[in-house]
Tab-separated table of C-alpha atoms in Angstrom:
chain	number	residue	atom	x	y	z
A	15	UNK	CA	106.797	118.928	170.256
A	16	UNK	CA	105.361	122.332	170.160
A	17	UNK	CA	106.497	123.150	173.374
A	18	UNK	CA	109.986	122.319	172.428
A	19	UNK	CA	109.856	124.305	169.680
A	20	UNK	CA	108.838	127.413	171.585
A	21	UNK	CA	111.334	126.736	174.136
A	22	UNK	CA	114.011	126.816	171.833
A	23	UNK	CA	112.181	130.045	170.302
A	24	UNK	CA	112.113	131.875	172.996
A	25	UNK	CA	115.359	130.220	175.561
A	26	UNK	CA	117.547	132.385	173.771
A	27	UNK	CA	116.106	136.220	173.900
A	28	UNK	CA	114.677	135.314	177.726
A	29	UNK	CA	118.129	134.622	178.834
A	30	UNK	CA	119.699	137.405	177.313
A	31	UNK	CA	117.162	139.416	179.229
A	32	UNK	CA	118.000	137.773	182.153
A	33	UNK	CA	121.386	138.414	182.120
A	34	UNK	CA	120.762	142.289	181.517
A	35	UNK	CA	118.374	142.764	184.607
A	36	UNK	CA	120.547	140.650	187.012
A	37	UNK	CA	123.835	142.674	185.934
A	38	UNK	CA	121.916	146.057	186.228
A	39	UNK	CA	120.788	145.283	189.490
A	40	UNK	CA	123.957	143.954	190.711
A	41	UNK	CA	125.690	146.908	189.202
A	42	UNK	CA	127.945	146.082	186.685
A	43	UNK	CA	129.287	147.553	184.014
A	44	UNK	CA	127.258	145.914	181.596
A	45	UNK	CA	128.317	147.155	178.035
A	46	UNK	CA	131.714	147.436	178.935
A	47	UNK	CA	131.676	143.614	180.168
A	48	UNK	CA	130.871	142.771	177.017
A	49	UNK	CA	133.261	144.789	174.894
A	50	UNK	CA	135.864	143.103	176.940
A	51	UNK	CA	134.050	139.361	176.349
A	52	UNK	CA	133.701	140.139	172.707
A	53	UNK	CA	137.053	140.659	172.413
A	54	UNK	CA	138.340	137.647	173.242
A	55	UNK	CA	135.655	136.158	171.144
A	56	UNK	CA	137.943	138.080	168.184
A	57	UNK	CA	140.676	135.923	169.250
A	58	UNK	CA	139.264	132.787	169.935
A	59	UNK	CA	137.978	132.983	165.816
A	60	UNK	CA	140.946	133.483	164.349
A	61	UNK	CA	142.746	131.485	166.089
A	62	UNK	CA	140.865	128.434	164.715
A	63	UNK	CA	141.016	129.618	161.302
A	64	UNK	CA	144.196	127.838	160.407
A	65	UNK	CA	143.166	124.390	162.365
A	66	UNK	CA	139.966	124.373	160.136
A	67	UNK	CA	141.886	125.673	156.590
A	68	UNK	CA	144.229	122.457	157.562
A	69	UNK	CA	141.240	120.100	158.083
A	70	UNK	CA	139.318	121.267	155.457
A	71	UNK	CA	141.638	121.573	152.814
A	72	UNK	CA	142.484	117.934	153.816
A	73	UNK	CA	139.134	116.516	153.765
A	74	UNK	CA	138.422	118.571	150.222
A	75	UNK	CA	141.594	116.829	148.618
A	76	UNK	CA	140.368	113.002	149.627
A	77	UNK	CA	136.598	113.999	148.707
A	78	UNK	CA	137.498	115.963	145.190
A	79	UNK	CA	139.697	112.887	144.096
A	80	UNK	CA	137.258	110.919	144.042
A	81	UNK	CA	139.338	108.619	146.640
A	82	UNK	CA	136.699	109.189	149.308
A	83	UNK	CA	133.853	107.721	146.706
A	84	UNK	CA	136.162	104.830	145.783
A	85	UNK	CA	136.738	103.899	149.879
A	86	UNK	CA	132.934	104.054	150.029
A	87	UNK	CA	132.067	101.590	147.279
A	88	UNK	CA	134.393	99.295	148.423
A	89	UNK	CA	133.037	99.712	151.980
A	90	UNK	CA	128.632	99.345	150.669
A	91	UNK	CA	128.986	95.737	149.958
A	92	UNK	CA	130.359	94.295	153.345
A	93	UNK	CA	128.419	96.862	155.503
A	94	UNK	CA	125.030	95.830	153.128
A	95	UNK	CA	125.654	92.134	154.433
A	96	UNK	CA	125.232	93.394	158.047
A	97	UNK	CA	121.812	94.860	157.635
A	98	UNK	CA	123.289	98.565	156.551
A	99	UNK	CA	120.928	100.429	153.827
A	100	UNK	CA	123.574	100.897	150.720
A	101	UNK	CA	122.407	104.124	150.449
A	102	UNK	CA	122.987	105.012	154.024
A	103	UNK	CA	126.717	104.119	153.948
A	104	UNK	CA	128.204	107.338	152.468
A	105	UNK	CA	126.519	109.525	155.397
A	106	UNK	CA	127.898	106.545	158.122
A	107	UNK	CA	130.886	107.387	156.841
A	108	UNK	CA	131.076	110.754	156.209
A	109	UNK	CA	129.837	112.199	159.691
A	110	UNK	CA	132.140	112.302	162.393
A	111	UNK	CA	134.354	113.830	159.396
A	112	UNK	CA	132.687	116.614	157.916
A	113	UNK	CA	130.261	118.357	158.680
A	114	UNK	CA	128.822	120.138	155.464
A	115	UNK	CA	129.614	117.591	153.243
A	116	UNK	CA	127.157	114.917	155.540
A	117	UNK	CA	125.028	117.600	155.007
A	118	UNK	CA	124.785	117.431	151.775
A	119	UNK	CA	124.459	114.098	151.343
A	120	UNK	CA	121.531	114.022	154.280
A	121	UNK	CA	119.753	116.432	151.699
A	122	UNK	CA	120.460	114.782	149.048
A	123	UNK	CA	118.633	111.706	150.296
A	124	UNK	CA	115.884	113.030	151.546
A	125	UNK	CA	115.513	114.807	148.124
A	126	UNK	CA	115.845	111.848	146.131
A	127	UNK	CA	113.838	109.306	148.994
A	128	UNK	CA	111.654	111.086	150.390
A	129	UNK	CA	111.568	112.701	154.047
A	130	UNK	CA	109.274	110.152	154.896
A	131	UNK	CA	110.910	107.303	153.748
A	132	UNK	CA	112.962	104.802	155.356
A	133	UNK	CA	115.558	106.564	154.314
A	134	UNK	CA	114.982	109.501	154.378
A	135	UNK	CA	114.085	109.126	158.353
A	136	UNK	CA	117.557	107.006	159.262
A	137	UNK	CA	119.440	109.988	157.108
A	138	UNK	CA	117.501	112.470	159.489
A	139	UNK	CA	118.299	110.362	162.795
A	140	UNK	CA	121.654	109.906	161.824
A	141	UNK	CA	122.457	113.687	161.063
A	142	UNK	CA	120.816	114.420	164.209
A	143	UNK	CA	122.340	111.948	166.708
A	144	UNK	CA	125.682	112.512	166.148
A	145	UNK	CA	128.392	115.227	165.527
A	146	UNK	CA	131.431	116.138	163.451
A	147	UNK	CA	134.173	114.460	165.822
A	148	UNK	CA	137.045	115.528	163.658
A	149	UNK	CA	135.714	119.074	163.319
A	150	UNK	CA	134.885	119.567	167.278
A	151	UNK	CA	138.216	117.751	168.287
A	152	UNK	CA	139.927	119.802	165.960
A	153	UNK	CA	138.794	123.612	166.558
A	154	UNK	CA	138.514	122.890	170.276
A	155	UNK	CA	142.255	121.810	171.018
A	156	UNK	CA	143.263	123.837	168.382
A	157	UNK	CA	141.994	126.762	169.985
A	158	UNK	CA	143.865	126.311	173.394
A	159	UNK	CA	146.871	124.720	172.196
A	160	UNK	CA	146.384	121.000	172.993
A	161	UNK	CA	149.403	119.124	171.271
A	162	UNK	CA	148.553	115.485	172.982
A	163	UNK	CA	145.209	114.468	172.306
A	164	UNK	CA	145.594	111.468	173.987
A	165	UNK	CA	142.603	108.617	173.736
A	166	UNK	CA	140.200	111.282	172.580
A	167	UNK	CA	140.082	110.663	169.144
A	168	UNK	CA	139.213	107.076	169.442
A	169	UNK	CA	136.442	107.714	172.047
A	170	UNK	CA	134.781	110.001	169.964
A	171	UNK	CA	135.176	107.884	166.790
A	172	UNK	CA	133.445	104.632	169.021
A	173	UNK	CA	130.602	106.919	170.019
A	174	UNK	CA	129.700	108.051	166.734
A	175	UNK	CA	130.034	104.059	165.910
A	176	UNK	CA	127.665	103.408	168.440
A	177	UNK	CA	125.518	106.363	167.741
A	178	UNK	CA	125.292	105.293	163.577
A	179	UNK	CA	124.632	101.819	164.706
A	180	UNK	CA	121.576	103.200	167.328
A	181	UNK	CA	119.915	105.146	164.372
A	182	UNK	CA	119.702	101.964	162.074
A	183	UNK	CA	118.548	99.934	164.664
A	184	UNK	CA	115.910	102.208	166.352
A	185	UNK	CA	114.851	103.827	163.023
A	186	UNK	CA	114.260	99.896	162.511
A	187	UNK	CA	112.394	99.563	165.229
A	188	UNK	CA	110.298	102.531	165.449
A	189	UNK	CA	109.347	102.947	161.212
A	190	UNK	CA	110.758	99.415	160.046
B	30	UNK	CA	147.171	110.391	166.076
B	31	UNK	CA	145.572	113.271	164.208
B	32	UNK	CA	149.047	114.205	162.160
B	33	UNK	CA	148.747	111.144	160.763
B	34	UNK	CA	145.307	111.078	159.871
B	35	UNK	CA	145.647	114.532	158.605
B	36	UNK	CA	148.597	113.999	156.116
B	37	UNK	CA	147.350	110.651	154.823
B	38	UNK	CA	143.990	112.258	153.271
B	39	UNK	CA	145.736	114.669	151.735
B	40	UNK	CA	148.523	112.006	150.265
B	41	UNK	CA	145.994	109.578	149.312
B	42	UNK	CA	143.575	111.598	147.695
B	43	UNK	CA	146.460	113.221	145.625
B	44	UNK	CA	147.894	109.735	144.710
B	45	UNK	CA	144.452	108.888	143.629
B	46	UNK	CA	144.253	111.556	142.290
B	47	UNK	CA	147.210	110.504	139.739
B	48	UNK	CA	145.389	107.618	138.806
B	49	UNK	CA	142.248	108.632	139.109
B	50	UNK	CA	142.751	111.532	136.218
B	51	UNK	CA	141.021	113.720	139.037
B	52	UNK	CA	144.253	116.491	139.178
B	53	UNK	CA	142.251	119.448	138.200
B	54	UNK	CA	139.353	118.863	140.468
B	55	UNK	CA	141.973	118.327	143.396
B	56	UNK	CA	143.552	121.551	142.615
B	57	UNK	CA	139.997	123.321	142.913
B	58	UNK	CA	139.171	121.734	145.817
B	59	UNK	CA	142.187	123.228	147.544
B	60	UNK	CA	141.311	126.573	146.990
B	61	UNK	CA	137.444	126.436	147.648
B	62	UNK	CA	137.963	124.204	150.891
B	63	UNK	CA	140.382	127.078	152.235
B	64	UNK	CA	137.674	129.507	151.219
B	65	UNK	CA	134.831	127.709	152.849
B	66	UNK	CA	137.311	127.417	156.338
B	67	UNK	CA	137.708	130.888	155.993
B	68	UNK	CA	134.173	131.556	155.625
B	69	UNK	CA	133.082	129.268	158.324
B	70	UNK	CA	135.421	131.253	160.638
B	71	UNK	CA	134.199	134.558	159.700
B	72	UNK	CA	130.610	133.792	159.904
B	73	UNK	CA	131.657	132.489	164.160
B	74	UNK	CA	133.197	135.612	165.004
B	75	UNK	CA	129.908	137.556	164.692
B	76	UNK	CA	128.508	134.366	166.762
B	77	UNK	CA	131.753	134.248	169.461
B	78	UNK	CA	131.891	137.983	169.447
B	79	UNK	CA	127.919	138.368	170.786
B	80	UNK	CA	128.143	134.798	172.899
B	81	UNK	CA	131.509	135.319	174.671
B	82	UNK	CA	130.319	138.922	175.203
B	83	UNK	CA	126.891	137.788	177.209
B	84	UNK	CA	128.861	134.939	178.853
B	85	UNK	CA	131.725	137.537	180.435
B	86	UNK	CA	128.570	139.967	181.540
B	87	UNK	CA	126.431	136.282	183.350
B	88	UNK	CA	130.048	135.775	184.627
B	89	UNK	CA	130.430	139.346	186.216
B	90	UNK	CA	126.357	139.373	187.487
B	91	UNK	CA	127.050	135.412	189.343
B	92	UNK	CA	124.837	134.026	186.696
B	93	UNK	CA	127.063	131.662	186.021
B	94	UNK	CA	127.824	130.508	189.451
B	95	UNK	CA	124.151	129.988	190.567
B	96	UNK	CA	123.934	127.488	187.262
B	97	UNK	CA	126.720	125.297	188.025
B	98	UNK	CA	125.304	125.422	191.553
B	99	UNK	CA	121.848	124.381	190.231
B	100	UNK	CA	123.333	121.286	187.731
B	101	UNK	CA	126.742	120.205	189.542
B	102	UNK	CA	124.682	117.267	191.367
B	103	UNK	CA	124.184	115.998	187.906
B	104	UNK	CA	127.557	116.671	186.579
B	105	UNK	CA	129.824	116.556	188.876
B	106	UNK	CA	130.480	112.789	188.752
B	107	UNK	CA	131.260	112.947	184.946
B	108	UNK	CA	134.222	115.637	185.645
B	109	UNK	CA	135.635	114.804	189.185
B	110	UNK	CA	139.380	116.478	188.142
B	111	UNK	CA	137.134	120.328	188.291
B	112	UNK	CA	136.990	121.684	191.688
B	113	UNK	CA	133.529	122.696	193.263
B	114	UNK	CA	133.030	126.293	192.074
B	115	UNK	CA	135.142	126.664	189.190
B	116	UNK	CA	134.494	128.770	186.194
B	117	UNK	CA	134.931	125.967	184.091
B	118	UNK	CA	131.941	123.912	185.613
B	119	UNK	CA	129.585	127.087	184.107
B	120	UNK	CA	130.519	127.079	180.917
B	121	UNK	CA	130.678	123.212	180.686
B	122	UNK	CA	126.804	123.884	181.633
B	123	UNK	CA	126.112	126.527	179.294
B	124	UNK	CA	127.903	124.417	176.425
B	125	UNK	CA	125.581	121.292	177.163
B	126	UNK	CA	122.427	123.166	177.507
B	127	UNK	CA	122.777	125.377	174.219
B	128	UNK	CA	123.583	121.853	172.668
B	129	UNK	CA	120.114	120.154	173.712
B	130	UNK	CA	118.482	123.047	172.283
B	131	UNK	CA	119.901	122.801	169.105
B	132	UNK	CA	121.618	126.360	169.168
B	133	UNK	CA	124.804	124.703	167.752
B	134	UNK	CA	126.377	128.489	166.990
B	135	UNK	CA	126.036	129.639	170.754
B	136	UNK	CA	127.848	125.996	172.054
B	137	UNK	CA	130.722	126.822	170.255
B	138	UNK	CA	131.957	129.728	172.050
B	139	UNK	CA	130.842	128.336	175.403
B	140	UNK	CA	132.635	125.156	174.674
B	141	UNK	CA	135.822	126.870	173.563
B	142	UNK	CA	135.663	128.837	176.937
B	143	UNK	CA	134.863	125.923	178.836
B	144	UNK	CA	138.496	123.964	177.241
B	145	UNK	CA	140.444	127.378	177.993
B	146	UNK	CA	138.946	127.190	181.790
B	147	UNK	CA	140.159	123.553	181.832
B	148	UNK	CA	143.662	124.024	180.449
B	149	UNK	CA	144.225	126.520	183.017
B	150	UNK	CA	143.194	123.589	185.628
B	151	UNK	CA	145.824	121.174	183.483
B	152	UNK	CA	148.609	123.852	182.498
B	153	UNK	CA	150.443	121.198	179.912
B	154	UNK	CA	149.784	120.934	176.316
B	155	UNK	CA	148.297	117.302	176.928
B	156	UNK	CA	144.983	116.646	177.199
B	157	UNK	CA	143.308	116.345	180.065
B	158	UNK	CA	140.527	113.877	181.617
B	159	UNK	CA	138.050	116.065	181.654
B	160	UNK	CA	138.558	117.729	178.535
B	161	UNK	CA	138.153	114.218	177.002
B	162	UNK	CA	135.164	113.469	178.344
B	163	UNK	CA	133.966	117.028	177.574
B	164	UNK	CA	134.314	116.318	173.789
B	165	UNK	CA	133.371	112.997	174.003
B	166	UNK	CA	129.805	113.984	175.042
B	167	UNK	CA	129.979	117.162	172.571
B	168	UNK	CA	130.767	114.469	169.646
B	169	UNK	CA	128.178	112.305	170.777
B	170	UNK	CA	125.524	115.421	169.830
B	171	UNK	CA	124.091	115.803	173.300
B	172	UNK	CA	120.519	117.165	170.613
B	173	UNK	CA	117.418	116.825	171.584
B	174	UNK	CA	116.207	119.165	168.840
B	175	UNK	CA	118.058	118.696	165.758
B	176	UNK	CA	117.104	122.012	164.284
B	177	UNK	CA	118.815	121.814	161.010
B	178	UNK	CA	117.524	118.413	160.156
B	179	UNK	CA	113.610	119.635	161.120
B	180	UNK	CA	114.216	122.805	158.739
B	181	UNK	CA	115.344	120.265	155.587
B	182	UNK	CA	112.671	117.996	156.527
B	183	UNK	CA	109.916	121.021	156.258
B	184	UNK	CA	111.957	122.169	152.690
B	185	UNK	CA	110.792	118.633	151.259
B	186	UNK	CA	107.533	118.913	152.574
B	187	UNK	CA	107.283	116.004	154.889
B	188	UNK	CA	104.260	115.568	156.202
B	189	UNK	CA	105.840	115.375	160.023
B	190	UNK	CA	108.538	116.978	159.708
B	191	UNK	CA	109.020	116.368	163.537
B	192	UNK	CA	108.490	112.535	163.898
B	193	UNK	CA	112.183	111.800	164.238
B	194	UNK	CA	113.217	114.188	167.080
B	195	UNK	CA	112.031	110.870	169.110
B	196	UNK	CA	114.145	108.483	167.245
B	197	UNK	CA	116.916	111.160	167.775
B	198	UNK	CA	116.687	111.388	171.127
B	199	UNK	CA	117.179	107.878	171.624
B	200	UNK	CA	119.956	107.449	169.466
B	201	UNK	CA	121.450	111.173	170.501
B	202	UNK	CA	121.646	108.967	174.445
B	203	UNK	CA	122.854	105.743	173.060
B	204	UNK	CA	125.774	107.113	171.475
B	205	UNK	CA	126.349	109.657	174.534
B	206	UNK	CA	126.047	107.119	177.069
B	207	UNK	CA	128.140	104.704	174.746
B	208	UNK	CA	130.982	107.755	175.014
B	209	UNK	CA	130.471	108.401	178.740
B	210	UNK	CA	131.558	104.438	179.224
B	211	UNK	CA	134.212	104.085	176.204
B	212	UNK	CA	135.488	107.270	177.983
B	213	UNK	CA	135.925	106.162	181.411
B	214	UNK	CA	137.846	102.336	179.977
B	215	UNK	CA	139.707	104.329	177.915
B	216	UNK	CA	140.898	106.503	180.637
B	217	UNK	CA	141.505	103.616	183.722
B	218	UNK	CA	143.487	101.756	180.857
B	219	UNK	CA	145.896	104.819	180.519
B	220	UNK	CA	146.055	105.000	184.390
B	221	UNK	CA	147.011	101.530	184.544
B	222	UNK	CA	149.340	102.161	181.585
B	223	UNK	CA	151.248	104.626	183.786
């Protein structure tokens, strides 16, 4: 685990260095490159902004009404019958939408739990093992103009099915 | 698909709202969720600005060449529409590896690249096959570190912080191998469709 943690440490600053050498020795115009990349990285950001204002603002409405909370309660007592953790059911739910408010929550239990609980471990699997779908699939076609999003939605919203489903059931498994 | 899902958040949690009594919180959260997109944008520019900077210089020095020559093997089955040596191969690459590392901020950029390389391969405003399976593995969270989660875990003083990058990894490939396959019925269905 060490090792991965010094990987990740030092991946970042050794590749960057990288870079630099093999464009000075190949002679390019290195700063200047860049300038010109960074520019379009100007771009890209803003022109995500109003995709993620949209979502956002969307997501804030349902949470703040206390709709989202209602949804979820209704949800806890079906999903306990199949073996989900009550608890757990408000971060299922929550992360393929948003991002900081799973977040929260993941905190949140492992505050009130325990990192070492149950819970608090299947909170930290779950946060880990999957990703905001709506967020990614938004700000990604957003960004290059993708109208039709075809099947993508539902593929992503299966996989982060399967993925919530993998957490419980290894989490299970491994800390039961 | 995503009109639809978009407008009926917003219309149900202002309906509930209505009976809920909840009218002044909704009206707060409008204003602080547009300030929170606006700060989430802000804070990538600094991120896209440095990334997509680097990137352009690997792409100028071959960098990104040699990678995609190193890892197509491996990935060239899961995007057969992207020819041989095209840009968009590299930052596909540099998109999944920043992801196992759990540097989140840098994937971004790369991954936006990588969907601007692919549209240029698709031209239309409809989503391609690739680009579906691209996103279908970046939802699936592709981590093998989950960074964020380790730093919380420390904050509460776990006593191993670390023990669940295993369980993570195992889900992490469940769920990504789960999106590779839901991927490729999903797409032979719309052939067939057609």
């Amino acid at each position: 685990m060490a090792v991965m943690t010094t990987i990740s440490t030092w991946l970042i600053p050794c590749f960057i260095m990288l870079v630099l050498i093999v464009a000075t020795y190949k002679r390019v115009q290195t700063y200047e490159v860049f300038v010109e990349g960074g520019k379009e990285g100007i771009k890209m950001a803003f022109s995500i902004l109003p995709f993620l204002v949209g979502m956002i603002v969307s997501i804030g409405i349902l949470r703040a009404s206390g709709a989202l909370e209602a949804f979820i309660n209704m949800l806890t007592p079906f999903l306990s019958m199949i073996g989900v953790p009550a608890d757990i059911v408000p971060l299922a739910l929550i992360r393929p939408i948003s991002g900081t408010a799973a977040l929260s929550i993941t905190t949140e239990l492992i505050s009130a739990n325990g990192p070492d609980s149950f819970i608090g471990r299947l909170a930290s699997t779950m946060q880990g093992s999957t990703d905001t779908t709506l967020y990614i699939l938004t700000i990604y076609f957003g960004a290059v103009g993708i109208k039709k999003m075809r099947y993508a939605l539902k593929v992503g919203l299966i996989a982060d099915l399967i993925g919530i489903i993998a957490s419980i059931v290894i989490v299970t498994i491994i800390f039961g | 698909m995503v009109n639809i899902i978009w407008a009926s958040m917003a219309i149900i949690g202002i309906f509930y709202a209505m009976i809920n009594g909840t009218m002044d919180e909704v009206n707060k959260a409008l204003f602080e969720s547009a300030e929170e997109a606006v700060t989430i944008s802000i804070g990538l520019i600094s991120v896209m600005v440095f990334w997509l900077g680097i990137m352009k210089v690997a792409e100028k020095a071959g960098i990104l060449r040699r990678l995609t020559k190193l890892f197509r093997p491996a990935v060239a089955k899961l995007f057969p529409e992207i020819p041989k040596d095209h840009p968009a191969m590299g930052y596909i690459l540099s998109n999944f590896t920043a992801n196992i590392f759990g540097l989140g901020n840098a994937a971004t950029p790369m991954g936006l690249k990588a969907m601007e390389q692919m549209k240029q391969l698709s031209g239309t405003d409809t989503a391609s096959r690739s680009m579906i399976t691209f996103l279908a593995l970046n939802t699936s969270g592709l981590t093998i570190i989950p960074t964020t989660v380790i730093a919380i875990r420390m904050h509460y003083h776990s006593v191993s912080p670390t023990e669940i990058v295993g369980t993570t990894i195992v889900a992490t490939i469940m769920s990504s191998l789960g999106a590779i396959i839901v991927d490729r019925i999903f797409y032979h269905r719309s052939i067939r469709r057609e």
